[in-house]
mmCIF file of C-alpha atoms and ligand atoms in Angstrom:
data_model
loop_
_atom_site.group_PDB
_atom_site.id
_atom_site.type_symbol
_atom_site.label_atom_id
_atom_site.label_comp_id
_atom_site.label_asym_id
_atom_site.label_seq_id
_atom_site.Cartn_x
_atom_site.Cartn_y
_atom_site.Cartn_z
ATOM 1 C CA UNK A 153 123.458 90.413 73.422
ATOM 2 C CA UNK A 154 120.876 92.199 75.740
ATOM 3 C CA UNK A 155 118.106 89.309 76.484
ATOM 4 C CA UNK A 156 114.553 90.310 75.497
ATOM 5 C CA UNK A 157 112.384 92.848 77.845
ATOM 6 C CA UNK A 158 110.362 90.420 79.036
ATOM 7 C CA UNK A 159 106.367 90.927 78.489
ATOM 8 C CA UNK A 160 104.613 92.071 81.705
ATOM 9 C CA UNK A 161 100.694 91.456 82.111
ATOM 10 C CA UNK A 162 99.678 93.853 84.674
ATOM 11 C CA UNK A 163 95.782 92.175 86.556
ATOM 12 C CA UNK A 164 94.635 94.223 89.126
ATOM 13 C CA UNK A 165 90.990 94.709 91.241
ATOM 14 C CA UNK A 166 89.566 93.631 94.284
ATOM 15 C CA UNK A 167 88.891 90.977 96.402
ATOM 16 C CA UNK A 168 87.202 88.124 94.846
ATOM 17 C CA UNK A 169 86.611 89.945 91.677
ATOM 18 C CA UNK A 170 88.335 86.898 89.692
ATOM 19 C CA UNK A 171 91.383 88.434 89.126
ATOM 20 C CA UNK A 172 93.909 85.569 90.190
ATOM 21 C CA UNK A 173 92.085 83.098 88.504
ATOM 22 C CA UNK A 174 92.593 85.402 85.279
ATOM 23 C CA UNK A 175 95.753 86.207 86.082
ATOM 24 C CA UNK A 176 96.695 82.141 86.448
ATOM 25 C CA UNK A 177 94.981 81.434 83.364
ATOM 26 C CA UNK A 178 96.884 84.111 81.329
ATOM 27 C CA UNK A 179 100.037 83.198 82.924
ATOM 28 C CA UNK A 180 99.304 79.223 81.506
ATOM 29 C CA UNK A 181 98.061 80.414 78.212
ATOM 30 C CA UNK A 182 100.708 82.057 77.214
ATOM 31 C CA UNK A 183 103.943 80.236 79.586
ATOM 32 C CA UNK A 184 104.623 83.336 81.295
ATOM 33 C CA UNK A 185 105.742 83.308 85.244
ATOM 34 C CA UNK A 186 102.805 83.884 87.574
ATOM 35 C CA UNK A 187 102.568 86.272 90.781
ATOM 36 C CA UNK A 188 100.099 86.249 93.490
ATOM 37 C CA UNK A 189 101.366 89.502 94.761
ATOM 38 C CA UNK A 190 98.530 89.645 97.628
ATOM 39 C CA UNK A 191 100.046 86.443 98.909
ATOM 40 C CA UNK A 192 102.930 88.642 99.798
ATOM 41 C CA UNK A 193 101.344 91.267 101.625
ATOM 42 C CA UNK A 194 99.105 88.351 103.699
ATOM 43 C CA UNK A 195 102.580 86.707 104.518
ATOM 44 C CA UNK A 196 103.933 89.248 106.015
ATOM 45 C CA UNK A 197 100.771 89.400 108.016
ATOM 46 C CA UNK A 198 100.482 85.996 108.792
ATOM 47 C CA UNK A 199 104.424 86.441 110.280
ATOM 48 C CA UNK A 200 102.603 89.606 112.439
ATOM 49 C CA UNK A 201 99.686 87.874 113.603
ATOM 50 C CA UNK A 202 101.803 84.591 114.682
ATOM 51 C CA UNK A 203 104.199 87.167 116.679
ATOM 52 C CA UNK A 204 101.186 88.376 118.369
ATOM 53 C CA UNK A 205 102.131 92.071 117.033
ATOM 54 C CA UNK A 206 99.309 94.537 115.977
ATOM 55 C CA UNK A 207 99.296 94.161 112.037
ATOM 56 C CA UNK A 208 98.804 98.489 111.648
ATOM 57 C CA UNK A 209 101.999 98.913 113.691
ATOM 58 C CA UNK A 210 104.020 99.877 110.953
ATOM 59 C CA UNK A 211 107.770 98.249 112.513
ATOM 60 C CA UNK A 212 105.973 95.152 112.969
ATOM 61 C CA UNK A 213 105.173 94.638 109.193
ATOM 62 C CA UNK A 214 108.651 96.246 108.213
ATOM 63 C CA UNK A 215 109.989 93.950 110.519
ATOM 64 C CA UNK A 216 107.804 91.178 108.813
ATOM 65 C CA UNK A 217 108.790 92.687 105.319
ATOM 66 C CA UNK A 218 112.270 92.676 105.624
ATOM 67 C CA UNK A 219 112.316 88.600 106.464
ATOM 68 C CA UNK A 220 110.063 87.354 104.396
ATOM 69 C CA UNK A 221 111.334 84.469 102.602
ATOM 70 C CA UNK A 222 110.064 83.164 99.251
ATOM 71 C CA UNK A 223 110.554 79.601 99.032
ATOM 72 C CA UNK A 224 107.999 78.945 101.939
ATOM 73 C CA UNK A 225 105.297 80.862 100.012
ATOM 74 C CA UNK A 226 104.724 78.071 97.477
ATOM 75 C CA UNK A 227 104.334 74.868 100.150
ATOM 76 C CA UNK A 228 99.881 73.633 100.494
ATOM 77 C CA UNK A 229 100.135 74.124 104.065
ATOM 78 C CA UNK A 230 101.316 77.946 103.673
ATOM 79 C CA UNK A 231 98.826 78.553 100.958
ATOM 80 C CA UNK A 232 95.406 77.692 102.778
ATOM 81 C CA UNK A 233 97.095 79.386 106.438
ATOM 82 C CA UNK A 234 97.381 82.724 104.724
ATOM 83 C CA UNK A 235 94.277 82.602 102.491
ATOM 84 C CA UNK A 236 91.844 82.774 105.452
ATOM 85 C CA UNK A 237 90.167 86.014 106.154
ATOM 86 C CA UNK A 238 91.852 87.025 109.322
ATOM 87 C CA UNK A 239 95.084 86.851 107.281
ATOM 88 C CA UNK A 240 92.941 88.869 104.527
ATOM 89 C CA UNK A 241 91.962 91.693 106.745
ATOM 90 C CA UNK A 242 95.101 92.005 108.355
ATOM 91 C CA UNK A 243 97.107 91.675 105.233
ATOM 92 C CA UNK A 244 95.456 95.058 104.012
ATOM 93 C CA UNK A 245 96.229 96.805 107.693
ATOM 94 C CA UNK A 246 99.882 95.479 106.998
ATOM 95 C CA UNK A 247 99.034 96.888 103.298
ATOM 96 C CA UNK A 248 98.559 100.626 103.813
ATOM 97 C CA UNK A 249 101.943 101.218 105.579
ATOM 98 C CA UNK A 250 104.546 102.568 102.698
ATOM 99 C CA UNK A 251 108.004 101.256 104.465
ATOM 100 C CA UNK A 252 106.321 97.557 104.385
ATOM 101 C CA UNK A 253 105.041 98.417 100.365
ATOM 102 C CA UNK A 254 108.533 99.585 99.695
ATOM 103 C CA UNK A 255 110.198 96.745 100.857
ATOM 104 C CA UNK A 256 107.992 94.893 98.716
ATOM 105 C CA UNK A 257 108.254 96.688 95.994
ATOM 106 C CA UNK A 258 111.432 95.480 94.728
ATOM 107 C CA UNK A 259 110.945 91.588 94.923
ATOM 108 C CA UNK A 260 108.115 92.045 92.976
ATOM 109 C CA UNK A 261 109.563 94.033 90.191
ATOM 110 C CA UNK A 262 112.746 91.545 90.335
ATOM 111 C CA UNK A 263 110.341 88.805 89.404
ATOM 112 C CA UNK A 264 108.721 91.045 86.761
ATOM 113 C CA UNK A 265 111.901 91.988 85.195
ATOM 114 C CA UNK A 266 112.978 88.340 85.229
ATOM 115 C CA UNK A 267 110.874 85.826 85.456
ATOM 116 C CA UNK A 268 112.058 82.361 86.982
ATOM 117 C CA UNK A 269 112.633 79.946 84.977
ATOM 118 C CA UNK A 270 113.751 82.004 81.978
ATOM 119 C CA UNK A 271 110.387 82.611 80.756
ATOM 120 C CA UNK A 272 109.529 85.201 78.427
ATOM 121 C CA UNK A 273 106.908 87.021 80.833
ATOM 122 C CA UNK A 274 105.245 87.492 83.658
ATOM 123 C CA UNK A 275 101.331 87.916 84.779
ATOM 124 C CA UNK A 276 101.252 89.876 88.486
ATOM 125 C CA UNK A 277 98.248 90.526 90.448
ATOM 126 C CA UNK A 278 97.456 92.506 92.869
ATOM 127 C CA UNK A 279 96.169 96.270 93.242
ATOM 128 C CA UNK A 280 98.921 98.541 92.398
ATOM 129 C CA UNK A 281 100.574 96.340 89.272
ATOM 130 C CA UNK A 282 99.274 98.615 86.681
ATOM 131 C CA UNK A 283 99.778 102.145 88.710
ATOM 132 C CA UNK A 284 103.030 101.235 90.778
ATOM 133 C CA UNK A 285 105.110 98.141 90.300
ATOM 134 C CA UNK A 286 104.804 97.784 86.628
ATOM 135 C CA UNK A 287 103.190 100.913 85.437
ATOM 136 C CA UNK A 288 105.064 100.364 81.605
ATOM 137 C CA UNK A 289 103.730 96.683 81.603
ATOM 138 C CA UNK A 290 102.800 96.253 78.310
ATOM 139 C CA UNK A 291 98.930 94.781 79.103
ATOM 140 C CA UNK A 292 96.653 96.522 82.126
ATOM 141 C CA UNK A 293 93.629 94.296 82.826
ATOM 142 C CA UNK A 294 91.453 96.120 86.118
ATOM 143 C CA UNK A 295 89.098 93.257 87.175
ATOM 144 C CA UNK A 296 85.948 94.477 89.053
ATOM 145 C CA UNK A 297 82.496 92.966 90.014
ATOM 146 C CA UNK A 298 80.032 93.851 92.361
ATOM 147 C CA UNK A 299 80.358 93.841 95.997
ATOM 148 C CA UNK A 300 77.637 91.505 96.382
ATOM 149 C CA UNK A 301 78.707 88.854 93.939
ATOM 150 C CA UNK A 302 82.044 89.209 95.285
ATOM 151 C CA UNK A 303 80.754 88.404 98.521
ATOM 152 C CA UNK A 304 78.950 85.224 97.493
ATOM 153 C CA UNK A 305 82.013 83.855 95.678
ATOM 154 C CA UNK A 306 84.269 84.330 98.882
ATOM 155 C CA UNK A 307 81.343 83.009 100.959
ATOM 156 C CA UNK A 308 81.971 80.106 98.842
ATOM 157 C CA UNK A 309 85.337 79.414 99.417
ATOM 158 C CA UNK A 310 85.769 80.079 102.593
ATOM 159 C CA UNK A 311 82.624 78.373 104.536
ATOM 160 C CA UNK A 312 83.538 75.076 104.081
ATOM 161 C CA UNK A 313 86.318 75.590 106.772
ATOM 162 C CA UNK A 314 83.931 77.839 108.733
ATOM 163 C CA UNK A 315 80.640 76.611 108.589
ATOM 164 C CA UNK A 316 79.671 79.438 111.241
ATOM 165 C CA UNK A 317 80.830 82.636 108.510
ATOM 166 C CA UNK A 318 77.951 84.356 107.383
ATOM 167 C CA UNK A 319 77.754 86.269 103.752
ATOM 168 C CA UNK A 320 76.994 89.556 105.713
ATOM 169 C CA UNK A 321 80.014 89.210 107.855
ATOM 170 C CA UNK A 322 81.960 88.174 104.340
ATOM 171 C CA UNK A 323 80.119 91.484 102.587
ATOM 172 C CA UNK A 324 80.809 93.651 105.440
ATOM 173 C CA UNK A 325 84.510 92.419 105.248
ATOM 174 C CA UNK A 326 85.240 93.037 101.704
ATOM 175 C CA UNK A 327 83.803 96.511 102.097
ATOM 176 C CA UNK A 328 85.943 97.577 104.950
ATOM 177 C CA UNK A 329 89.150 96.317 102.959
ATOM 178 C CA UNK A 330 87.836 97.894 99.145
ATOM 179 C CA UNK A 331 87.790 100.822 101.152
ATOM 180 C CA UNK A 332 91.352 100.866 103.202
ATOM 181 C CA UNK A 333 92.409 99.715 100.047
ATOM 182 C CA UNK A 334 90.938 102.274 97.663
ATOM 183 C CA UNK A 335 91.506 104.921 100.163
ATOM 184 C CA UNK A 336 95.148 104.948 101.618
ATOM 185 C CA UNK A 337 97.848 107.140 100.498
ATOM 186 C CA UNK A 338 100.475 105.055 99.268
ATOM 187 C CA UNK A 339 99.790 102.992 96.123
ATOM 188 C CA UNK A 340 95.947 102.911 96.468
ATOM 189 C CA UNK A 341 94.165 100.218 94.151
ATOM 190 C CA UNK A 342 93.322 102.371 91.424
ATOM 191 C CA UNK A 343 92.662 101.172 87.142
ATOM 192 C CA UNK A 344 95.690 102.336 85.691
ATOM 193 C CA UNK A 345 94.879 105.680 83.312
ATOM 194 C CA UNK A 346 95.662 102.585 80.453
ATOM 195 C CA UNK A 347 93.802 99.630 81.734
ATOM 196 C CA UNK A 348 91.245 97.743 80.013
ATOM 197 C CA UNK A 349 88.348 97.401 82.879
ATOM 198 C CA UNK A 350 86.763 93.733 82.693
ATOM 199 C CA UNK A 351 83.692 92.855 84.819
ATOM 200 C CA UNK A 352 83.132 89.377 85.683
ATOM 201 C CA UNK A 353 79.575 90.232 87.791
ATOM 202 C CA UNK A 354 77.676 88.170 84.786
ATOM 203 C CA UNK A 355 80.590 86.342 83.422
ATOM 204 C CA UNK A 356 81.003 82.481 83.799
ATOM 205 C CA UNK A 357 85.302 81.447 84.300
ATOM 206 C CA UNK A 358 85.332 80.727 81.183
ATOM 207 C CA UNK A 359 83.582 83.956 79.572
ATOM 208 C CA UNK A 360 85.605 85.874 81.922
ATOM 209 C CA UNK A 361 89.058 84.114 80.548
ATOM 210 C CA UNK A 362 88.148 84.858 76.605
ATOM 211 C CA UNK A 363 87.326 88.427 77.754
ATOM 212 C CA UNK A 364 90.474 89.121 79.372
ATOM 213 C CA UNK A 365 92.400 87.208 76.524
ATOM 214 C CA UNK A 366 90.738 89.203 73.710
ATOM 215 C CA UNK A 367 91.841 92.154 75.552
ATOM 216 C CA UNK A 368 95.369 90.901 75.578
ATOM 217 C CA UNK A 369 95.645 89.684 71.480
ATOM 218 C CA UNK A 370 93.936 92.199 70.637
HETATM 219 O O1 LIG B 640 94.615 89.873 96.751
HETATM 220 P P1 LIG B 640 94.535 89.514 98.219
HETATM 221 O O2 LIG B 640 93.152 89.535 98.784
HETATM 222 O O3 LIG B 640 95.263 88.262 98.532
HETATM 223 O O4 LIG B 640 95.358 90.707 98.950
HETATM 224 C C1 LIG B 640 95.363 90.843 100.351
HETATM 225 C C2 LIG B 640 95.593 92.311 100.682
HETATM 226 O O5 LIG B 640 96.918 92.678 100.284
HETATM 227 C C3 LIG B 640 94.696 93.294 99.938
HETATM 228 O O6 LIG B 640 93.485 93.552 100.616
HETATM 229 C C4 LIG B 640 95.544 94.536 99.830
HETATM 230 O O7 LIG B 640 95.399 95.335 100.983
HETATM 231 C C5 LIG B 640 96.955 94.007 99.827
HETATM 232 N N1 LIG B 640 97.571 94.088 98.505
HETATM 233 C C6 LIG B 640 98.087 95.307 98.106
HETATM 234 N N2 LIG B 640 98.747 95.409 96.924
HETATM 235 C C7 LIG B 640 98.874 94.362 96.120
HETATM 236 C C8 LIG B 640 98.320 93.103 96.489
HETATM 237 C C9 LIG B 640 97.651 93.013 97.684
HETATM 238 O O8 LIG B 640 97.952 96.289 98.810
HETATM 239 N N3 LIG B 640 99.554 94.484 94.983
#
């Protein structure tokens, strides 16, 4: 007998606008499999940057595409090296080349189609989900908030490791990558035509979590 389809939940929006914290949440709520599919595109950066290689140089990220491995993704010590800012910025460079999305593109619709572990779903972020990799996912959530609050959360996260970062470098940051990201050619970050929009500028976590779980019960 053909298994079930499994149940996709499609999160997608910018930087810092909440969505992986969502996206985690659902993905616990409801004992679906979970992917951080940014942490994808800033490991093949990381791989770049540590080869010394120019992250827009699109063989270099195919390159860095083609071997990316998996496993290593989940270890603490990967997790805070590819979650700094550098990796951030470069990840989106790495981001707007289509061989490196296509080669991409597959792993993440493997896990989508099924999930580890057996589970009956999966929850993806990132900024195509809705639009690209899972565009017949059966929930679209687009997560937004405004530049300036986005700013203050990353500012947040990140100065404690750099006490020198300033919120106008952070601000000036997530501009530059809304708008390579919003503005490339290949899979831009875009609300699917059939996503629910959710903005978490005035939301608390927790308002922000019923919000995006009404949407999905409802
Ligand atoms: O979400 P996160 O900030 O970790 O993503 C890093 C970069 O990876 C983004 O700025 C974007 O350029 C790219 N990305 C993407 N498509 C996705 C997920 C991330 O282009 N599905």
């Amino acid at each position: 007998m053909k298994p079930d389809t499994p149940i996709i939940i499609a999160v997608d929006g910018p930087a810092a606008s909440g969505k992986g914290t969502l996206a985690r949440r659902l993905a616990e709520r409801f004992d679906y499999a979970y992917l951080d599919t940014g942490l994808l595109y800033r490991a093949v950066a990381y791989d770049v940057l540590r080869r010394h290689e120019d992250p827009a140089n699109a063989a270099a990220g195919l390159r860095a595409a083609k071997a990316l491995n998996l496993a290593m993704l989940g270890a603490p010590e990967t997790l805070a090296a590819l979650r700094t800012g550098e990796v951030g910025t470069a990840a989106s460079l790495v981001a707007a080349q289509p061989d490196t999305r296509r080669a991409i593109l597959q792993i993440q619709r493997d896990i989508a189609n099924a999930p580890p572990e057996g589970k009956a779903g999966a929850v993806l972020d990132g900024r195509d989900i809705g639009t690209v990799v899972c565009p017949e996912a059966r929930h679209k959530i687009f997560v937004t908030a405004r530049v300036e609050i986005r700013a203050a959360r990353r500012w947040q996260e990140l100065h404690a490791q750099d006490p020198k970062l300033t919120l106008q470098a952070v601000l000036a940051d997530l501009q530059a990558r809304d708008h390579r990201d919003s503005a490339r050619t290949t899979a831009p970050m875009r609300a699917a035509q059939d996503a629910h929009l959710l903005d978490t500028s005035d939301l608390s976590i927790e308002e922000a979590f019923a919000a995006a779980l009404a949407l999905v019960l409802h």
